[in-house]
CSV table of C-alpha atoms in Angstrom, one decimal:
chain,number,residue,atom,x,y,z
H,1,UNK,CA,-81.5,-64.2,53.7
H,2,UNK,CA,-84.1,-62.9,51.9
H,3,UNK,CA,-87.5,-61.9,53.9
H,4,UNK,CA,-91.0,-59.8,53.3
H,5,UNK,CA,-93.1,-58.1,55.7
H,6,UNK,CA,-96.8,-57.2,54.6
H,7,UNK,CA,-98.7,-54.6,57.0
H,8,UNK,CA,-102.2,-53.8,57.1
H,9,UNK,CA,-103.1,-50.4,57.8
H,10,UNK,CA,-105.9,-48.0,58.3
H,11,UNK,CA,-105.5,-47.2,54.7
H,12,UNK,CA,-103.5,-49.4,52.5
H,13,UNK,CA,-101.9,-52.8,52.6
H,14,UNK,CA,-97.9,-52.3,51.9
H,15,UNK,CA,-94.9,-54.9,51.3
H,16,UNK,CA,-91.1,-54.7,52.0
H,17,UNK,CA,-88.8,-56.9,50.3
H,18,UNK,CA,-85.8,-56.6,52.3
H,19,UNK,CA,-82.1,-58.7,52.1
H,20,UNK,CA,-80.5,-59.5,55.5
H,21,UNK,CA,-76.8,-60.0,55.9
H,22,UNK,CA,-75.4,-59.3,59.6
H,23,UNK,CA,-76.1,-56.2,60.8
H,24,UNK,CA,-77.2,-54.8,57.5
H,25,UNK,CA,-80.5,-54.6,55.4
H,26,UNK,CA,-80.9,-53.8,51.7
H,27,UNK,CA,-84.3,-52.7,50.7
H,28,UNK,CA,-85.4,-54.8,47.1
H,29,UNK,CA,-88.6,-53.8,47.0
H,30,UNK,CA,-91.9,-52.1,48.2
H,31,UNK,CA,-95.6,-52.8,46.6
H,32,UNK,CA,-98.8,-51.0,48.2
H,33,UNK,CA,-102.7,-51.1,47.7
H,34,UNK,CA,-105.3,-48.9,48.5
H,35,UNK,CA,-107.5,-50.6,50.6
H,36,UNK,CA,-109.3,-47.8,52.9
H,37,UNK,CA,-109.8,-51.1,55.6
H,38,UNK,CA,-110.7,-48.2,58.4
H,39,UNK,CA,-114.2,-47.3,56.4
H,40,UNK,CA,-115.1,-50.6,56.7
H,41,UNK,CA,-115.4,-50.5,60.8
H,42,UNK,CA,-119.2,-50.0,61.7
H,43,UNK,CA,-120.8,-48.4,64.3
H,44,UNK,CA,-120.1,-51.6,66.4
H,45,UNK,CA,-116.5,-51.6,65.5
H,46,UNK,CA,-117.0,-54.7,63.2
H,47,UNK,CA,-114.8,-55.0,60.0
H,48,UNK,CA,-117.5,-55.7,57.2
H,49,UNK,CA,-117.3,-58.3,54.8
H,50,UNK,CA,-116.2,-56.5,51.9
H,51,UNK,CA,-113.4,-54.5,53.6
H,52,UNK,CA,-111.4,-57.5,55.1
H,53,UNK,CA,-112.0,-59.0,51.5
H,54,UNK,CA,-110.4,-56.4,49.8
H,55,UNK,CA,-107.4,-56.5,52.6
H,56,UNK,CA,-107.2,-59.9,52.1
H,57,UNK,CA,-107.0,-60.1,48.6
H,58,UNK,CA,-104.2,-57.9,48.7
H,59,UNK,CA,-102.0,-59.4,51.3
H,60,UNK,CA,-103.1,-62.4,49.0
H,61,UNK,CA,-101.6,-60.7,46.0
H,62,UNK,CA,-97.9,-59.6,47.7
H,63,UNK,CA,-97.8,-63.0,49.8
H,64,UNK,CA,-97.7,-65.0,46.7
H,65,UNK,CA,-95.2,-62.0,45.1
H,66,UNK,CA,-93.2,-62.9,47.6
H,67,UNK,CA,-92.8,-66.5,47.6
H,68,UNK,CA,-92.3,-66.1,44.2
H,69,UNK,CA,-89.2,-63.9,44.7
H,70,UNK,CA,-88.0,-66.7,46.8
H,71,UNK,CA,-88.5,-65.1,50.1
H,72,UNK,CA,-87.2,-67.1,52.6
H,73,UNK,CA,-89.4,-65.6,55.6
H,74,UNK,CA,-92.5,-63.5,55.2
H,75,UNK,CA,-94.4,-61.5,58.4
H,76,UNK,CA,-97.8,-60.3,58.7
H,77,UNK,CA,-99.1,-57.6,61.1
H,78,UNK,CA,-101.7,-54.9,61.0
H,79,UNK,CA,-102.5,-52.0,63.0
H,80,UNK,CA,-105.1,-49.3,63.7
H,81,UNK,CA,-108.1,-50.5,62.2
H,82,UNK,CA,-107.6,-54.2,62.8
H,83,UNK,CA,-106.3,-53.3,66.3
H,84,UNK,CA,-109.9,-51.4,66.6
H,85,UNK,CA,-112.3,-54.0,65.7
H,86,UNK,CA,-114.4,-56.2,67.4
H,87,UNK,CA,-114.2,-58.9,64.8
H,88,UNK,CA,-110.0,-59.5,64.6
H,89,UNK,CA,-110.3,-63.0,65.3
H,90,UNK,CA,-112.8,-63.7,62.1
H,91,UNK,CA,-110.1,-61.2,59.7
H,92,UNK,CA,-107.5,-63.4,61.4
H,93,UNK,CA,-108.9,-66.4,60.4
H,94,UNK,CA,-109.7,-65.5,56.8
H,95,UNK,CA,-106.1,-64.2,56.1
H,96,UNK,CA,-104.8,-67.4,57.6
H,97,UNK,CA,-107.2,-69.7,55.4
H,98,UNK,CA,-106.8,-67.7,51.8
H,99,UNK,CA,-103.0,-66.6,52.5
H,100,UNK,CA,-101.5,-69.1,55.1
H,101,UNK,CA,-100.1,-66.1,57.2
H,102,UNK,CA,-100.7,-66.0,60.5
H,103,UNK,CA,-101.6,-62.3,61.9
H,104,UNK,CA,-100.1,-60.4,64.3
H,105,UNK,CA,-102.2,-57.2,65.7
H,106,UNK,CA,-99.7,-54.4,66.8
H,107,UNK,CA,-100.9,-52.4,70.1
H,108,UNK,CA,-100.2,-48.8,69.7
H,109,UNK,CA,-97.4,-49.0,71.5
H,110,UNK,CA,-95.6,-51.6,69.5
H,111,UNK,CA,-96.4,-49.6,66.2
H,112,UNK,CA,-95.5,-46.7,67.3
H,113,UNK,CA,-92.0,-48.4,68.3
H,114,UNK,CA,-91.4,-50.2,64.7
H,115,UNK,CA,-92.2,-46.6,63.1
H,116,UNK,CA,-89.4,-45.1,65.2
H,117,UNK,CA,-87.2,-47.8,64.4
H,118,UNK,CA,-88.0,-47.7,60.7
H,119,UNK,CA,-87.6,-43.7,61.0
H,120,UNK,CA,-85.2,-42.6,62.4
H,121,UNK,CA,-81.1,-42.3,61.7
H,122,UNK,CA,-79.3,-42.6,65.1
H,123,UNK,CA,-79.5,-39.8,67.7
H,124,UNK,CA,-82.1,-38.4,70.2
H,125,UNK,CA,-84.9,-37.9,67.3
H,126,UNK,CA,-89.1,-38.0,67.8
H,127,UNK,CA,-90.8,-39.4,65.0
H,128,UNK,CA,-94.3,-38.7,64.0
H,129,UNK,CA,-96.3,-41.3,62.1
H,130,UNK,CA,-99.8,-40.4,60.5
H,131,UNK,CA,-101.8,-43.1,59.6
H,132,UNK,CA,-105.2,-43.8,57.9
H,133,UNK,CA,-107.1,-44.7,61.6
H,134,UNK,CA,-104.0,-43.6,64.4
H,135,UNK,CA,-101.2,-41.2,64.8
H,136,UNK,CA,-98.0,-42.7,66.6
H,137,UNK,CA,-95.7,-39.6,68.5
H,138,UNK,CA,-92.6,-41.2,69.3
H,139,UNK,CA,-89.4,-40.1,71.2
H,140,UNK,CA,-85.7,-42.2,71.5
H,141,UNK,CA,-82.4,-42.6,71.1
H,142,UNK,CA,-81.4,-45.9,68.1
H,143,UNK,CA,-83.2,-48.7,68.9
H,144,UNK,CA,-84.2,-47.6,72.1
H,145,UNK,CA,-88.1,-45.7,72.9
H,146,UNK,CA,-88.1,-43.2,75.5
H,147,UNK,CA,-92.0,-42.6,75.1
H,148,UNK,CA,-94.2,-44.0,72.4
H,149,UNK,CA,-97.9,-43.3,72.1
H,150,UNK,CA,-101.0,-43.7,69.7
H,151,UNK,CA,-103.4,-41.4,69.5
H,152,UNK,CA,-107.3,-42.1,68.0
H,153,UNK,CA,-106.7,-39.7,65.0
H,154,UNK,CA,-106.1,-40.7,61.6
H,155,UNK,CA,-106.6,-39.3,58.1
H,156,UNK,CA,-109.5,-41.3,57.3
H,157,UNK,CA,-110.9,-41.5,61.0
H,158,UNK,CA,-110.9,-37.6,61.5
H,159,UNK,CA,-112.3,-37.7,57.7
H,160,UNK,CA,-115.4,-39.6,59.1
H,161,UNK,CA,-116.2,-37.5,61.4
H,162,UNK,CA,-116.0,-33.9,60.1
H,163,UNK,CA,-115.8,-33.0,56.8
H,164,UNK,CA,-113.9,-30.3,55.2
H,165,UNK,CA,-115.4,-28.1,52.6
H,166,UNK,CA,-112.9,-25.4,52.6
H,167,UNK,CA,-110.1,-23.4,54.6
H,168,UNK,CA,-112.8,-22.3,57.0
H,169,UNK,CA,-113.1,-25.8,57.9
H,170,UNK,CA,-109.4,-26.1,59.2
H,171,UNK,CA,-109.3,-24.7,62.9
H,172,UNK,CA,-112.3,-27.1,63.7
H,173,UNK,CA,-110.0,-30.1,62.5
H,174,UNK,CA,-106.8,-29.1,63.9
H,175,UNK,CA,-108.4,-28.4,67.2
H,176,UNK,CA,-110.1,-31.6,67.3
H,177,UNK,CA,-106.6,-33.6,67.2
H,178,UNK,CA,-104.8,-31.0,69.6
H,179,UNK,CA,-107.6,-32.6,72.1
H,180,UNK,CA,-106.7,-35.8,71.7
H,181,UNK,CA,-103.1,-34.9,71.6
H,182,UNK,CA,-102.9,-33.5,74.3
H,183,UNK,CA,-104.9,-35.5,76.5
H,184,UNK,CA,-102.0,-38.3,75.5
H,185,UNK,CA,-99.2,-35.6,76.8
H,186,UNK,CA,-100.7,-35.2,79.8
H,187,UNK,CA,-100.0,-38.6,80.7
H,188,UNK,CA,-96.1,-37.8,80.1
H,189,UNK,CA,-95.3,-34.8,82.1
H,190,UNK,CA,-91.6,-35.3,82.2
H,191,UNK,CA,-90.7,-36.2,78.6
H,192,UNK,CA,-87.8,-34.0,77.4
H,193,UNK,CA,-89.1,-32.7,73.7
H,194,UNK,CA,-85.7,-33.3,70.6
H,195,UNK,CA,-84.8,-30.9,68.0
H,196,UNK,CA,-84.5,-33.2,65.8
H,197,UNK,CA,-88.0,-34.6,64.0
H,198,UNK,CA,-89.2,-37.1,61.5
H,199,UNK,CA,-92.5,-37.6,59.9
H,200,UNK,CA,-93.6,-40.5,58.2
H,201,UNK,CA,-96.2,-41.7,56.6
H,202,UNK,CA,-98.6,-40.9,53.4
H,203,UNK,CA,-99.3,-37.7,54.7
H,204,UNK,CA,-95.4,-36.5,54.7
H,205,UNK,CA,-94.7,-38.2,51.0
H,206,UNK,CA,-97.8,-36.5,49.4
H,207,UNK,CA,-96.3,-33.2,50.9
H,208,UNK,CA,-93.0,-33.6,49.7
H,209,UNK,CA,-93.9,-34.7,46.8
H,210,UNK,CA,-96.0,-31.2,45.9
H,211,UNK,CA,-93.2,-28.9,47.8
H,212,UNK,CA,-90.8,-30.6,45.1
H,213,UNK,CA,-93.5,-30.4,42.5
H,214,UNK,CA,-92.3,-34.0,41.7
H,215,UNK,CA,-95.0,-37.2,41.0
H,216,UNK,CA,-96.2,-38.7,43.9
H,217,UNK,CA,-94.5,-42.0,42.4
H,218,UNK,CA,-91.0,-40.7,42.9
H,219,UNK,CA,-90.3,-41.7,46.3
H,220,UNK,CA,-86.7,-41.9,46.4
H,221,UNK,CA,-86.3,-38.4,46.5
H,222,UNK,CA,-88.6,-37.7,48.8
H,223,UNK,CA,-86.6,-38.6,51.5
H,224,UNK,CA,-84.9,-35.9,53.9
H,225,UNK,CA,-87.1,-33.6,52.6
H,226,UNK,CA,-87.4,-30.7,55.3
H,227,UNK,CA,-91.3,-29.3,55.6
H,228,UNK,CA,-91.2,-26.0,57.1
H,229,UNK,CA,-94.9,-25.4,59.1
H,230,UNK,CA,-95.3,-22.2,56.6
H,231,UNK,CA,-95.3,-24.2,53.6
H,232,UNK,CA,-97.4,-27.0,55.2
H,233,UNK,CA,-99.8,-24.4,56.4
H,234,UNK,CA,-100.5,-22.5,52.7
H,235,UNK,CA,-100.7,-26.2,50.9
H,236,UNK,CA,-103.4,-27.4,53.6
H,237,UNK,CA,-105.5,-23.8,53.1
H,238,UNK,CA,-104.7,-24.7,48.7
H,239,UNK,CA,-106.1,-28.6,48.6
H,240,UNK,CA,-108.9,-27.4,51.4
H,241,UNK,CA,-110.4,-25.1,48.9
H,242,UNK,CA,-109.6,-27.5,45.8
H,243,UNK,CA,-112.7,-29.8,44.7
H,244,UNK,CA,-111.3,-33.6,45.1
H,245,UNK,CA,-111.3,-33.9,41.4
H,246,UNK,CA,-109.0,-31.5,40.9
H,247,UNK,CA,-106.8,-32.7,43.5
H,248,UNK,CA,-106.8,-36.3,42.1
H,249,UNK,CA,-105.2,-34.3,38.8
H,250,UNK,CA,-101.9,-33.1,40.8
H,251,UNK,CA,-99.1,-34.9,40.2
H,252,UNK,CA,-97.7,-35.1,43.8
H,253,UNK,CA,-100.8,-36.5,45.4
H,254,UNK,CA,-101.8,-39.6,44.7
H,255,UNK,CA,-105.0,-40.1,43.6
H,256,UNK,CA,-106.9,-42.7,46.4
H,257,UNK,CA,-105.5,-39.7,48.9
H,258,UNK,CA,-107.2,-37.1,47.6
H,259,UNK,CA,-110.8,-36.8,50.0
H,260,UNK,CA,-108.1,-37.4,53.1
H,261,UNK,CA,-105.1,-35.8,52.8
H,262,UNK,CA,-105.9,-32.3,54.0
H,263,UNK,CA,-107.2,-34.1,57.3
H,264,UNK,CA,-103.8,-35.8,57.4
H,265,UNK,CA,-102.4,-32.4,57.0
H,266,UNK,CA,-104.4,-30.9,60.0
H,267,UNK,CA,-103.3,-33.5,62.1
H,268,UNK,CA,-99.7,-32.5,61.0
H,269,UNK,CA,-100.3,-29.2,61.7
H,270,UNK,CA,-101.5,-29.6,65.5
H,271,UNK,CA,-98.5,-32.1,66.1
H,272,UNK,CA,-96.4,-29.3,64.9
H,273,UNK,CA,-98.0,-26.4,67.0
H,274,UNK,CA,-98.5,-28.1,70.1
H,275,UNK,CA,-94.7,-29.9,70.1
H,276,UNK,CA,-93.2,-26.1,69.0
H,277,UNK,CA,-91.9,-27.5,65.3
H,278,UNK,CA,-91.0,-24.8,62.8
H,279,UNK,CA,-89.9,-27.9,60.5
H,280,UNK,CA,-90.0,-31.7,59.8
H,281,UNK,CA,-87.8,-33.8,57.9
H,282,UNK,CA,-89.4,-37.0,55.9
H,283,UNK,CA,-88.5,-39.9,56.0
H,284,UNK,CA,-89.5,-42.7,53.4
H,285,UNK,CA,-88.7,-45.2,55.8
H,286,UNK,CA,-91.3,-46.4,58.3
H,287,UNK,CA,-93.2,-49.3,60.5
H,288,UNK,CA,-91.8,-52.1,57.7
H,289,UNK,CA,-88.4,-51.0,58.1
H,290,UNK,CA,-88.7,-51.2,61.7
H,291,UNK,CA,-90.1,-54.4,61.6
H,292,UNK,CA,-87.7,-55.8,60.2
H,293,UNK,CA,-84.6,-54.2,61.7
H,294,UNK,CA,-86.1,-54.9,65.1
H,295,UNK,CA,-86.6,-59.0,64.1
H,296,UNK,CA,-83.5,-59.8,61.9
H,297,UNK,CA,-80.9,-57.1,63.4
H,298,UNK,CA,-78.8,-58.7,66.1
H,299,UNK,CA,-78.4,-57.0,69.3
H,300,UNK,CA,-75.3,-55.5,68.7
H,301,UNK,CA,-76.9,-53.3,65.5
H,302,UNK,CA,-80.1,-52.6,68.2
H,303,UNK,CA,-77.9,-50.7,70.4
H,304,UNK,CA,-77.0,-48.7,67.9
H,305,UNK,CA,-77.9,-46.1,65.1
H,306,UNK,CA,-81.2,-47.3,63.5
């Protein structure tokens, strides 16, 4: 069977067109919009008018791509910023009446478990997952989660609350999500730390994407990329002291990126440090791929290699 799932992130509104035959899944296609949908959250945690518009309009957009693929199911969840505001129920209701989907609102926990899924290969692996509004740290063997966490610090959420004007700016950032980090490892004394890691996520494409010196658009070989903490350190102390206009001209970043992806990088940076990470593999494969793979997978494939 043919099926779709459309999530709605801090950032961006993606799509995965996937086929589903037993225990296996072909990926058809992807789409993604820019929507920033985290700005829109006000000082009362409301979702203005114009941001859950602009989400809308592009779950719209895929939702009627893929019916028109002949997409025999099609999913809708969101994350992080819907997950934060106070006004869910109203977004819900507007993506119900202009796109007849119904909404499902991942906790952290559950996103943080569909990333992992989506991520990872088989193996006792930890996945790291930086989004636009929340950062997922995840640890597990296949299908199964050992200990999976969200943490309050996105690309565009840290970008909202301190700027970055150039490499001196850096240790402020990175020290703001080792806080938060760690406040989330205290609460898991006991968990054994892998070897083995995988990032995904704009943040890890963008940097792949530059290390290669390949255009952003290029995703397929982006994957299995390995990111050593050297080279992510000298790129985030580069793009910190580039103007945003110039980064918008380099090839690997994409442009709607450019005034967050050095926090994205800091966050990257702090994960790394505090988990003891000389490298990172990315993966192009995240909380979509788990979606599915957790719903149409049978339980034979779950207690497997992911």
């Amino acid at each position: 069977m043919k099926v779709a799932v459309i999530g709605i992130g801090s950032n961006s509104v993606r799509m995965l067109i996937a086929q589903i035959e037993g225990n296996e899944m072909r990926r058809i296609r992807r789409d993604r919009e820019g929507t920033r949908l985290f700005a829109g959250l006000d000082e009362n945690r409301r979702l203005n008018a114009d941001a859950m518009a602009s989400s809308c309009a592009a779950v719209r957009r895929m939702a009627d791509s893929a019916r028109a693929e002949g997409c025999d199911a099609l999913h809708l969840f969101a994350t992080s910023a819907t997950r934060d505001a106070a006004n869910q129920a109203d977004f819900a209701a507007m993506l119900l009446r202009e796109t007849g989907l119904t909404l499902e609102i991942c906790s952290g926990e559950t996103e943080a478990a569909l990333s992992f899924f989506g991520a990872t290969p088989g193996g006792y692996s930890g996945v790291i997952d930086i989004g636009g509004g929340s950062t997922e740290i995840i640890v597990g063997r296949g299908m199964t989660v050992h200990c999976g966490f969200s943490c309050q610090m996105g690309a565009v959420r840290l970008s909202g609350l301190i700027p970055i004007r150039d490499h001196g700016d850096l240790p402020a950032v990175q020290q703001i999500a080792a806080d938060i980090l760690e406040d989330e490892l205290r609460l898991h004394p006991t968990l054994t730390l892998p070897i083995l890691w995988r990032g995904t996520g704009g943040t890890f494409t963008t940097l792949a994407a530059m290390m290669k010196g390949i255009r952003w658009t290029d995703r397929t070989y982006m994957h299995g990329t390995v990111l050593t903490q050297d080279f992510i350190q000298r790129i985030a102390r580069d793009l910190a002291d580039m103007p945003i206009e110039e980064r918008r001209q380099l090839p690997g970043l994409q442009p709607n990126r450019a005034d967050i992806i050095v926090h994205g990088i800091c966050i990257l940076i702090a994960c790394m440090e505090r988990l003891g990470l000389d490298s990172i593999t990315v993966s192009e494969y995240g909380n979509l791929d788990g979606y599915l793979k957790y719903h149409y997978l049978n339980d034979a494939q779950k207690g497997q290699s992911a």
